[in-house]
Amino acid sequence: MENRGRISAFIGVLATSVGYMGGHFPNPSYLDVLSRITGHAEVAQIAYNPQEISYEALLAVFWSIHDPTQLNRQGPDRGEQYRSIIFYHTPEQKLIATAGKRQLQLSGKFQQDIVTLIEPAGDYYLADQSHQQYLEKKQARSVADFQKKI
C-alpha cells in the first residue's frame, strides 16, 4: 500500500504514515476503501521540517516513485483509491505542486499527459497498523524467508 520507504530516510522528514483522504465516507477501513464505495485515495501523510527539507524536494520524490500518467492505477493495483493525487494544505503548496506538474509535463520525460490531480486536503484517516511501514515489513519478511533457505 505504501511507497514511503524512500521518503522517511530524508533529513527533515519527521514522521510518515499512510491512510485515506479525499472521500465522502467517515472513518473508512481498508476494506471500505478497497470496495470503491468511499471515494478515498490511499495516501502518505508526511510531517516535515521545512528548514531542513523543502516541499519541492518531497514532491520530487513523489514524482519519481510512481507513474503520474496513470490516474486510477499504480503498478498492478487498479481503482480510484490508487489515483495519482496531491492533497495540498496551503495555497503556496498548491502553486508549487501545480508548477511542478507543469514542469514535469514540459520535460518530455513522459510520452503521455501527467494526470495527477491536485486538490485541497480534507480529513485524513489513518490506515490500520498492518499498512504502516509496509515496505520495511515486507523487506524484513523477505530477508527472513531467504535466511531460512540457506
Short mmCIF file of C-alpha atoms in Angstrom, two decimals, residues 19-70:
data_model
loop_
_atom_site.label_atom_id
_atom_site.label_comp_id
_atom_site.label_asym_id
_atom_site.label_seq_id
_atom_site.Cartn_x
_atom_site.Cartn_y
_atom_site.Cartn_z
CA GLY A 19 -4.10 6.38 5.31
CA TYR A 20 -7.02 7.62 3.27
CA MET A 21 -8.18 11.03 2.07
CA GLY A 22 -10.48 12.55 -0.50
CA GLY A 23 -13.60 10.51 0.06
CA HIS A 24 -17.10 11.01 1.36
CA PHE A 25 -17.32 8.26 3.98
CA PRO A 26 -16.20 8.92 7.59
CA ASN A 27 -13.62 6.64 9.23
CA PRO A 28 -13.20 4.19 6.36
CA SER A 29 -11.48 0.86 6.85
CA TYR A 30 -9.13 -0.66 4.29
CA LEU A 31 -11.95 -2.95 3.13
CA ASP A 32 -14.29 0.04 2.77
CA VAL A 33 -11.74 1.83 0.58
CA LEU A 34 -10.98 -1.34 -1.36
CA SER A 35 -14.68 -1.74 -2.14
CA ARG A 36 -14.52 1.59 -4.03
CA ILE A 37 -17.62 2.96 -2.33
CA THR A 38 -15.91 5.62 -0.19
CA GLY A 39 -14.17 7.69 -2.86
CA HIS A 40 -10.95 7.79 -0.83
CA ALA A 41 -7.42 7.61 -2.19
CA GLU A 42 -4.67 5.73 -0.42
CA VAL A 43 -2.19 8.41 0.64
CA ALA A 44 1.02 9.03 2.54
CA GLN A 45 0.96 11.78 5.16
CA ILE A 46 4.35 13.41 5.71
CA ALA A 47 5.33 15.65 8.62
CA TYR A 48 8.50 17.56 7.82
CA ASN A 49 10.68 20.45 8.92
CA PRO A 50 10.72 23.00 6.06
CA GLN A 51 14.03 24.35 7.41
CA GLU A 52 15.65 21.00 6.55
CA ILE A 53 13.72 19.75 3.51
CA SER A 54 11.57 21.66 1.06
CA TYR A 55 8.11 20.86 -0.20
CA GLU A 56 9.65 20.84 -3.69
CA ALA A 57 12.09 18.11 -2.62
CA LEU A 58 9.25 15.99 -1.24
CA LEU A 59 7.34 16.44 -4.49
CA ALA A 60 10.42 15.38 -6.47
CA VAL A 61 10.34 12.09 -4.58
CA PHE A 62 6.59 11.78 -5.20
CA TRP A 63 7.03 12.26 -8.95
CA SER A 64 9.86 9.69 -9.03
CA ILE A 65 8.20 6.81 -7.14
CA HIS A 66 5.04 6.37 -9.17
CA ASP A 67 3.65 6.78 -12.68
CA PRO A 68 1.85 10.16 -12.81
CA THR A 69 0.39 9.35 -16.24
CA GLN A 70 -1.97 6.72 -14.84
#
